[in-house]
CSV table of C-alpha atoms in Angstrom, one decimal:
chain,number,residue,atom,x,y,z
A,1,UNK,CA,0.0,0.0,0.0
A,2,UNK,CA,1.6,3.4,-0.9
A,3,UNK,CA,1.8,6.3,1.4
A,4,UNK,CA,-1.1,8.0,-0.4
A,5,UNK,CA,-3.4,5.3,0.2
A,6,UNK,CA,-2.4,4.6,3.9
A,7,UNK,CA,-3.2,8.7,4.8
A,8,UNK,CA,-6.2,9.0,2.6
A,9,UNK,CA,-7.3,5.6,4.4
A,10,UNK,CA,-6.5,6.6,8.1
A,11,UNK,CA,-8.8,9.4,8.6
A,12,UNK,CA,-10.0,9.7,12.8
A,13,UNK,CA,-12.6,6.6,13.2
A,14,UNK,CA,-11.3,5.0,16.2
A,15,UNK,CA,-14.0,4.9,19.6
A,16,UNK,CA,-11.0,5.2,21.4
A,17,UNK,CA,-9.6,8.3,20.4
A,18,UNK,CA,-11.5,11.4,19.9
A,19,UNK,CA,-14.8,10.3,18.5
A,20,UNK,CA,-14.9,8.6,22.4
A,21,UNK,CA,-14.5,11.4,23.9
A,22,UNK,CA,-17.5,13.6,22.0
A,23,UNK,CA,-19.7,10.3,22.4
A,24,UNK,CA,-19.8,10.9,26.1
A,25,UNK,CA,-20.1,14.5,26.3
A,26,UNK,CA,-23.3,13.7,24.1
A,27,UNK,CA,-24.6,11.0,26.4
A,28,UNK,CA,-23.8,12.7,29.0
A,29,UNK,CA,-25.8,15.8,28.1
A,30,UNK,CA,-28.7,13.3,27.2
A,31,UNK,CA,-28.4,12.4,30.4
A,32,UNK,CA,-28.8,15.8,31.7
A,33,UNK,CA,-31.6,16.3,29.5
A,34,UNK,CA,-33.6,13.1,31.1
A,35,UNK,CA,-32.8,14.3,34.6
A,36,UNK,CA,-34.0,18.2,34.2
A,37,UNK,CA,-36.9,16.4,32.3
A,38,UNK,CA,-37.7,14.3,35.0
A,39,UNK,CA,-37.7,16.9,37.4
A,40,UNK,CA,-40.1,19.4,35.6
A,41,UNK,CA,-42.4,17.0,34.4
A,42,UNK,CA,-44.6,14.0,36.4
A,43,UNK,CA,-44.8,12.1,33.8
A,44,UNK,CA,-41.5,12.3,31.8
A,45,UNK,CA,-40.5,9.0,33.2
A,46,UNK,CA,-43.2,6.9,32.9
A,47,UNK,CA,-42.8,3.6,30.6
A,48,UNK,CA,-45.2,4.7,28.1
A,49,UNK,CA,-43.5,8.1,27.7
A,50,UNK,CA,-39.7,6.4,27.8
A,51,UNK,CA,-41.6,3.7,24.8
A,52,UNK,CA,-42.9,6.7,22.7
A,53,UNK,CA,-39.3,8.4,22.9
A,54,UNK,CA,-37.8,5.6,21.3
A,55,UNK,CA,-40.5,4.7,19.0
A,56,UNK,CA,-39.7,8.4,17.8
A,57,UNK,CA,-36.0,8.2,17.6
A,58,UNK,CA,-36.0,5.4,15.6
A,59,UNK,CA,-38.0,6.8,12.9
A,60,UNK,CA,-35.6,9.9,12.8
A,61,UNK,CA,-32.7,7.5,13.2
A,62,UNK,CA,-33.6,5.7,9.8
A,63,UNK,CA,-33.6,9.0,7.4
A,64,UNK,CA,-30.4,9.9,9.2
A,65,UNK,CA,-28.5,7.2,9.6
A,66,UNK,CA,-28.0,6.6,5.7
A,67,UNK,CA,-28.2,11.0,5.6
A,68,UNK,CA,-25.1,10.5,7.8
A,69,UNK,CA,-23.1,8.7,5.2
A,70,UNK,CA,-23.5,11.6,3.0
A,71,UNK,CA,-22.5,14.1,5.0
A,72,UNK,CA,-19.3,11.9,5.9
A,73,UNK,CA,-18.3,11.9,2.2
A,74,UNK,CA,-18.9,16.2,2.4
A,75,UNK,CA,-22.0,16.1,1.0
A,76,UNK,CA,-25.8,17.1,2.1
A,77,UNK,CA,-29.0,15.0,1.2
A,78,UNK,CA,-32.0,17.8,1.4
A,79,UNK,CA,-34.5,15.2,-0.8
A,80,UNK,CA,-34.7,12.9,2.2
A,81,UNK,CA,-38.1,14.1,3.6
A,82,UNK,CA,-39.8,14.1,0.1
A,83,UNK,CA,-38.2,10.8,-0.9
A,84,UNK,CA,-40.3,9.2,2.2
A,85,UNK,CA,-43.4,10.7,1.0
A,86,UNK,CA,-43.3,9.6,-2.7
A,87,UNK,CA,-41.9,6.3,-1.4
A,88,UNK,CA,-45.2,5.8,1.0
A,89,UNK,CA,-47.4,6.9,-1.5
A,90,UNK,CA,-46.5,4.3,-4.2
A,91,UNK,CA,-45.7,1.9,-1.2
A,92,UNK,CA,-49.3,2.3,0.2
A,93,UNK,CA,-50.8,2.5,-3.6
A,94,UNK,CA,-49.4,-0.9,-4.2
A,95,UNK,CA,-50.2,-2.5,-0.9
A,96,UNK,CA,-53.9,-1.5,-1.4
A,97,UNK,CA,-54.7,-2.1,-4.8
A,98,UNK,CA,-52.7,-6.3,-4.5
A,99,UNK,CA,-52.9,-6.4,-0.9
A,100,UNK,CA,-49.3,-7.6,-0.8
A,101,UNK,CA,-47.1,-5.5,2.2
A,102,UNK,CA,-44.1,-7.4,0.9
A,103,UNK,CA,-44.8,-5.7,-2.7
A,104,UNK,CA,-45.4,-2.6,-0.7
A,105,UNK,CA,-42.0,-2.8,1.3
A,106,UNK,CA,-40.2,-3.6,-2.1
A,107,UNK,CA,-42.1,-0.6,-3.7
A,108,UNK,CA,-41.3,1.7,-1.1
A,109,UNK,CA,-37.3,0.2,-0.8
A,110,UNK,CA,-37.0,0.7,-4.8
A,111,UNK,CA,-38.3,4.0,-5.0
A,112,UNK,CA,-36.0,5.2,-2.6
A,113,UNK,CA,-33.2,3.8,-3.5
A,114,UNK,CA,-33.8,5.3,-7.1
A,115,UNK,CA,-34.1,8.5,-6.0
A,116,UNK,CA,-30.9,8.5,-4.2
A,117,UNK,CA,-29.1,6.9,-7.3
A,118,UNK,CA,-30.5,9.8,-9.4
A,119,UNK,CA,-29.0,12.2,-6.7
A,120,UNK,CA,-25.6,10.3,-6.9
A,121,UNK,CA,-25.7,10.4,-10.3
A,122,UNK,CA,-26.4,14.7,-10.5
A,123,UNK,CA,-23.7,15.0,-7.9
A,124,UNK,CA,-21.2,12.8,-10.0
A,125,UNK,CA,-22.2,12.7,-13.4
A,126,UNK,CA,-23.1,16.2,-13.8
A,127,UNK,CA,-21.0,17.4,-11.3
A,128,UNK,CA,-24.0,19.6,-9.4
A,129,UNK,CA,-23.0,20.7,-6.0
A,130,UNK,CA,-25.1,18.0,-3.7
A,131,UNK,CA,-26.8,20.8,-1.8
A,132,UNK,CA,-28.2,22.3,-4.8
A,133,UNK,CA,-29.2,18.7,-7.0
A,134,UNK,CA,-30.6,17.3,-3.8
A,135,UNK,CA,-32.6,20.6,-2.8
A,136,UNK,CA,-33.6,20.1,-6.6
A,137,UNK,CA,-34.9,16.5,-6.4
A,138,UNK,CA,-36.6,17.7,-3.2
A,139,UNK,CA,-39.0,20.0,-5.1
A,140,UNK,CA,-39.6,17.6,-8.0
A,141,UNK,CA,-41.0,14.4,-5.6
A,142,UNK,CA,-43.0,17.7,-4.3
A,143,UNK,CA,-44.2,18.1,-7.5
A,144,UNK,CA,-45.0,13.9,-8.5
A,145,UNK,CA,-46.3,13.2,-4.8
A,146,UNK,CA,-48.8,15.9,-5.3
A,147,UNK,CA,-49.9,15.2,-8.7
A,148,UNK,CA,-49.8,11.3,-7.9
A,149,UNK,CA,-51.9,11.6,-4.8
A,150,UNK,CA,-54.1,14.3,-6.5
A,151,UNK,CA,-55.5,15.4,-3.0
A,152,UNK,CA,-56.4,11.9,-2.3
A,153,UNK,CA,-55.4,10.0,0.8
A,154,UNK,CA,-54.9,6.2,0.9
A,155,UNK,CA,-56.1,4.5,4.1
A,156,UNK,CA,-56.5,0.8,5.8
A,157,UNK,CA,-54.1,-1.3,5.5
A,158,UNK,CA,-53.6,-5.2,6.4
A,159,UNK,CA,-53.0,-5.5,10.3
A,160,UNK,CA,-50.0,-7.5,9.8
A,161,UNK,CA,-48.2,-4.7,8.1
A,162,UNK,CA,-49.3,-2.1,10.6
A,163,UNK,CA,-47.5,-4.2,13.6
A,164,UNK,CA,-44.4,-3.0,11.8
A,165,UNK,CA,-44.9,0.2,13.0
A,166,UNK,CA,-47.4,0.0,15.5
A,167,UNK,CA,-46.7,-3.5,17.0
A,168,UNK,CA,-44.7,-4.5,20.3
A,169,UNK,CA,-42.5,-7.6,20.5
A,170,UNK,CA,-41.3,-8.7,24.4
A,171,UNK,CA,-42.6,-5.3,25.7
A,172,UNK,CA,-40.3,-3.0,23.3
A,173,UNK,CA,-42.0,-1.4,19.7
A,174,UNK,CA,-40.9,-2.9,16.7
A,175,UNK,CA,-39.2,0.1,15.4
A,176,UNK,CA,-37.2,-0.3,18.1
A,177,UNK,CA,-35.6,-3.3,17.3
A,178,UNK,CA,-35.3,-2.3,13.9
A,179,UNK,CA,-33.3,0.7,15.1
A,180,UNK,CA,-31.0,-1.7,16.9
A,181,UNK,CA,-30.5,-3.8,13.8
A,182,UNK,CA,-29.2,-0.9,11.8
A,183,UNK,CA,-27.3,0.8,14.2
A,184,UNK,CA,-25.2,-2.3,14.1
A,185,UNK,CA,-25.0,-3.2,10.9
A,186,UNK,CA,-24.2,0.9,10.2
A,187,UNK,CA,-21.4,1.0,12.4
A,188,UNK,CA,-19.8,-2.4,11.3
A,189,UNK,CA,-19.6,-1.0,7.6
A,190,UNK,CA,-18.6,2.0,8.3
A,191,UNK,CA,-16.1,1.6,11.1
A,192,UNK,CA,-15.4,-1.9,10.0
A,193,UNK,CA,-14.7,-2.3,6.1
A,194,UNK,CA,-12.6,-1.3,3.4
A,195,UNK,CA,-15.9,0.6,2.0
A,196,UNK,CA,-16.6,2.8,5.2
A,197,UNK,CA,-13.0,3.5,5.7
A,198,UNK,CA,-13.0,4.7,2.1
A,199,UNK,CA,-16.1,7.0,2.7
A,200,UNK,CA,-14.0,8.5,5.3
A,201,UNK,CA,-11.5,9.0,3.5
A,202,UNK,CA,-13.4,10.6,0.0
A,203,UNK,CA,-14.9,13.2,2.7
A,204,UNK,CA,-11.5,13.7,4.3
A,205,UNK,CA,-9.8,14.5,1.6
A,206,UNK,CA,-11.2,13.7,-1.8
A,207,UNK,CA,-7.7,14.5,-3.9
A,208,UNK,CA,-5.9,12.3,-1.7
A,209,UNK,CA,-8.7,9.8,-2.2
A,210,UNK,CA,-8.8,9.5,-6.1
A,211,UNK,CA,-5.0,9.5,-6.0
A,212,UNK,CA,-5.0,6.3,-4.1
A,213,UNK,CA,-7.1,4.4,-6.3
A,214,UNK,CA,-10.5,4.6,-4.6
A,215,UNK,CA,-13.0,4.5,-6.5
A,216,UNK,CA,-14.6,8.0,-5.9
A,217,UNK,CA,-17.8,8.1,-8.3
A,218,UNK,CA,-18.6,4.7,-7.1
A,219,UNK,CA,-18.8,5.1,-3.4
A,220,UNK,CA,-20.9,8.3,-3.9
A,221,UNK,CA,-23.2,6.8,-6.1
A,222,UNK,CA,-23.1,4.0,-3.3
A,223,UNK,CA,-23.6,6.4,-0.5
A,224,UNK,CA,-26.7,8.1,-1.9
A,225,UNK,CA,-28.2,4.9,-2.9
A,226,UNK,CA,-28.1,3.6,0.9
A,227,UNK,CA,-29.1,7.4,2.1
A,228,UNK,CA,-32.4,7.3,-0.6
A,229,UNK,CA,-33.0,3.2,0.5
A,230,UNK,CA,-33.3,4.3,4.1
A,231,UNK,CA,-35.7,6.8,3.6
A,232,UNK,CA,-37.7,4.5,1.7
A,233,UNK,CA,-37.4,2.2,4.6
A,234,UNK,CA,-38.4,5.0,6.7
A,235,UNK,CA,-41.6,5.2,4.2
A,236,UNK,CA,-42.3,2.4,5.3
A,237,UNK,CA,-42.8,2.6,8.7
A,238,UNK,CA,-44.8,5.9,8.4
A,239,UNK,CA,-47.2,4.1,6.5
A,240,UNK,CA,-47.0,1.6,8.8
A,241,UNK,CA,-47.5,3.4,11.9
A,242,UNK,CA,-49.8,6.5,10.2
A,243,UNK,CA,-52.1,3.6,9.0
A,244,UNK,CA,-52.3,6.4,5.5
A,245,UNK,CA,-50.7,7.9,2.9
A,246,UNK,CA,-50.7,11.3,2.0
A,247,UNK,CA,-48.3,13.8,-0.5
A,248,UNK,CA,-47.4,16.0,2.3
A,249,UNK,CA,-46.2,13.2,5.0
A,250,UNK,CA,-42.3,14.1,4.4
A,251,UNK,CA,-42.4,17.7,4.8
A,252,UNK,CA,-41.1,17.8,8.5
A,253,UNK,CA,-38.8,15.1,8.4
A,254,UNK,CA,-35.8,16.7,6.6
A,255,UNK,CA,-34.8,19.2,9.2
A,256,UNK,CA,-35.2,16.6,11.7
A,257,UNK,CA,-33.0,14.1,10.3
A,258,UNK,CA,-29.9,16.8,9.6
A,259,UNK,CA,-30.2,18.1,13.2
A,260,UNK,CA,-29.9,14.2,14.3
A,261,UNK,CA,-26.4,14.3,12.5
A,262,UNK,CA,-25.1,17.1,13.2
A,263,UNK,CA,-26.2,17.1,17.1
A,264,UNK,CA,-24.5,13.4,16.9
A,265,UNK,CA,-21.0,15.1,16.0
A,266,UNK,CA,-21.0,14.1,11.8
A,267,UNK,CA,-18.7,17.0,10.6
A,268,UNK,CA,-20.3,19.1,7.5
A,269,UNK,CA,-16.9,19.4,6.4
A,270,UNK,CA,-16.9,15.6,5.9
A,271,UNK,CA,-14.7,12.7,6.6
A,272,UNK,CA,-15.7,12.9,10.6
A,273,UNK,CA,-18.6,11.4,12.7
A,274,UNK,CA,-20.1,7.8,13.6
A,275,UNK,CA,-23.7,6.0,12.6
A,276,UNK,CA,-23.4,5.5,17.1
A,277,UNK,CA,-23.5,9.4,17.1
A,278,UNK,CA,-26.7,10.3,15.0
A,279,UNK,CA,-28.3,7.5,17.0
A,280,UNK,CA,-27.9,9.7,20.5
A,281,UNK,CA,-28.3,12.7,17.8
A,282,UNK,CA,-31.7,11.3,17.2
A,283,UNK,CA,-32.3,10.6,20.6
A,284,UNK,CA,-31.2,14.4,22.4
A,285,UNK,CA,-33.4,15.8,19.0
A,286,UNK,CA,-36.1,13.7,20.4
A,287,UNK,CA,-35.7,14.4,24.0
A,288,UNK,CA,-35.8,17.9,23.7
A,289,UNK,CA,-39.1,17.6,21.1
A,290,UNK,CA,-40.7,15.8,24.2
A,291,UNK,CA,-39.4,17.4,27.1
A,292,UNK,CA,-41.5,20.7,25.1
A,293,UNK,CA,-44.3,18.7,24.0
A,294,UNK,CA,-44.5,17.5,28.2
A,295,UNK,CA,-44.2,21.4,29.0
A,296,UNK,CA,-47.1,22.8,27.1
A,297,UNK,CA,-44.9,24.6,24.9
A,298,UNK,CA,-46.4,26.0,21.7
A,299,UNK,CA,-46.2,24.3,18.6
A,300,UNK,CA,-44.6,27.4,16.3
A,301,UNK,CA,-42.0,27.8,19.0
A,302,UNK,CA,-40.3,23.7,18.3
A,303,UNK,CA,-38.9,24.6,14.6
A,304,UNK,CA,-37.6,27.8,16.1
A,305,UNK,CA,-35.8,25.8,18.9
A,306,UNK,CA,-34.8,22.8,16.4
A,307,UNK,CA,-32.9,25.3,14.0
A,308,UNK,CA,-30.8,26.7,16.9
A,309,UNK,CA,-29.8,23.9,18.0
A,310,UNK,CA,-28.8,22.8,14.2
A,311,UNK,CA,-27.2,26.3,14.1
A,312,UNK,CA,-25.3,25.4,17.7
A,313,UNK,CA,-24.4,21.7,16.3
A,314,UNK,CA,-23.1,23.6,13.1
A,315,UNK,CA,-21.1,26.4,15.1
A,316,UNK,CA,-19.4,23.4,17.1
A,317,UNK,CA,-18.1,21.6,14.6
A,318,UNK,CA,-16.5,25.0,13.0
A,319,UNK,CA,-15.3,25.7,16.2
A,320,UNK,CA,-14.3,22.1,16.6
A,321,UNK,CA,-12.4,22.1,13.4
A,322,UNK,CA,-10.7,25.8,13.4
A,323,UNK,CA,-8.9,24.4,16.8
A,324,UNK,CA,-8.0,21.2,15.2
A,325,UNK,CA,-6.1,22.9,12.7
């Protein structure tokens, strides 16, 4: 292996280094969160609220934890939100007119992971900057949702395929295992293969990268492929959990999801950040979303909290990288 390759290959991953030592600050701080929570509120800590807090992580965790992979490689993903609408509409169309979830699923997995191709494919091919092709794609599945649905909403589906959502299993909602699932299997491919180590290294430094012989074009297109499949995965449980379809079902979901990796310590700048990190990104984002929810705040004030604290997460990580150099 020549020198090249070994530096564009050895970008900071390790949990025992620094990526350790911002995991437990943001533990810790969800901690802090839970305590102050359970201290202002009676029913913060009951089993049902603890249930619905992950129930609600989970589905953030899925649009981000592929999202997160983009934003490793330096690049942003703004189509997330309106890829899980699109996706749930044809998934739900599908599943009501053969009344087959797995053709559903499929539908839904397909569609998303198209749409993330296409946005590879802009950001490669055509060389489009990823926040402007992907903010692009975001108003065109706007555009087919509404037409497709034409106002219409699709409803009742088969109770098998709602317990995907809905369902418990030993106590704990099926989402939630889900999560657990692809939390592990995220942080074994990137931490743990040639591929993730690569991605790391394309966002680290992309020159370095090429030189070396990675295949650049490849693990982008590969990287928005797994960021579009997981929002159709997330379409999925939507639909599952909603029990309906509609055109605007994506349209909070975006913001969300890049707050849950920045918050989790993913660098914009790329080539920094862990799938384990968006997970307790999601889970602070969700915290804080209850802890306001518990407290009787107003509805108009949450997006005005949840864009500080992107623009916090955002200053950090300048901050965070100005003293690193």
């Amino acid at each position: 292996m020549t020198d090249i390759t070994k530096e564009a290959l050895s970008p900071p991953r390790s949990f025992l280094s620094q990526d350790a030592i911002q995991l437990f600050y943001r533990l810790l701080a969800a901690l802090l969160i839970c305590a102050t929570l359970s201290f202002l509120t009676d029913s913060f800590l009951s089993l049902g609220n603890i249930l619905n807090v992950l129930r609600q992580a989970s589905l953030t965790f899925f649009i981000a934890s592929g999202l997160t992979l983009v934003v490793l490689t330096a690049g942003l993903d703004l189509s997330v939100g309106a890829n899980v609408a699109l996706s749930a509409c044809l998934a739900g169309t599908v599943i009501h007119h053969t009344g087959s979830p797995m053709l559903g699923i499929l539908t839904g997995l397909a569609c998303g992971g198209t749409v993330g191709l296409l946005n590879g494919i802009m950001v490669t091919a055509l060389r489009i900057p990823s926040f402007i092709a992907t903010y692009g794609m975001l108003w065109v599945l706007n555009g087919l949702s509404y037409w497709y649905m034409a106002g219409e909403t699709i409803h009742g589906f088969p109770a098998g395929f709602r317990q995907i959502g809905s369902g418990y299993l030993f106590g704990l909602p099926i989402p939630v295992y889900l999560l657990l699932i692809f939390l592990a299997i995220g942080t074994l491919f990137a931490q743990r293969t040639i591929w993730g180590q690569e991605i790391y290294a394309i966002g680290a430094n992309p020159v370095a990268a090429r030189l070396s012989g990675i295949p650049v074009v490849r693990r982008l297109l590969l990287v928005y492929a797994v960021s579009g499949t997981m929002a159709g995965l997330a379409s999925i449980i939507f639909l599952s959990r909603l029990n309906s379809a509609e055109a605007d079902i994506g349209e909070s979901l975006t913001l969300p999801a890049i707050a849950a990796v920045l918050i989790g310590g993913t660098s914009l700048f790329g080539g920094v950040g862990t799938v384990f990190g968006t997970f307790i990104g999601a889970l602070i984002l969700t915290l804080v979303l209850n802890g306001m929810n518990l407290l009787s705040v107003s509805a108009n004030w949450q997006p005005l909290v949840t864009g500080v604290i992107v623009i916090l997460a955002v200053w950090l990580d300048m901050k965070t990288r100005r003293r690193a150099q």
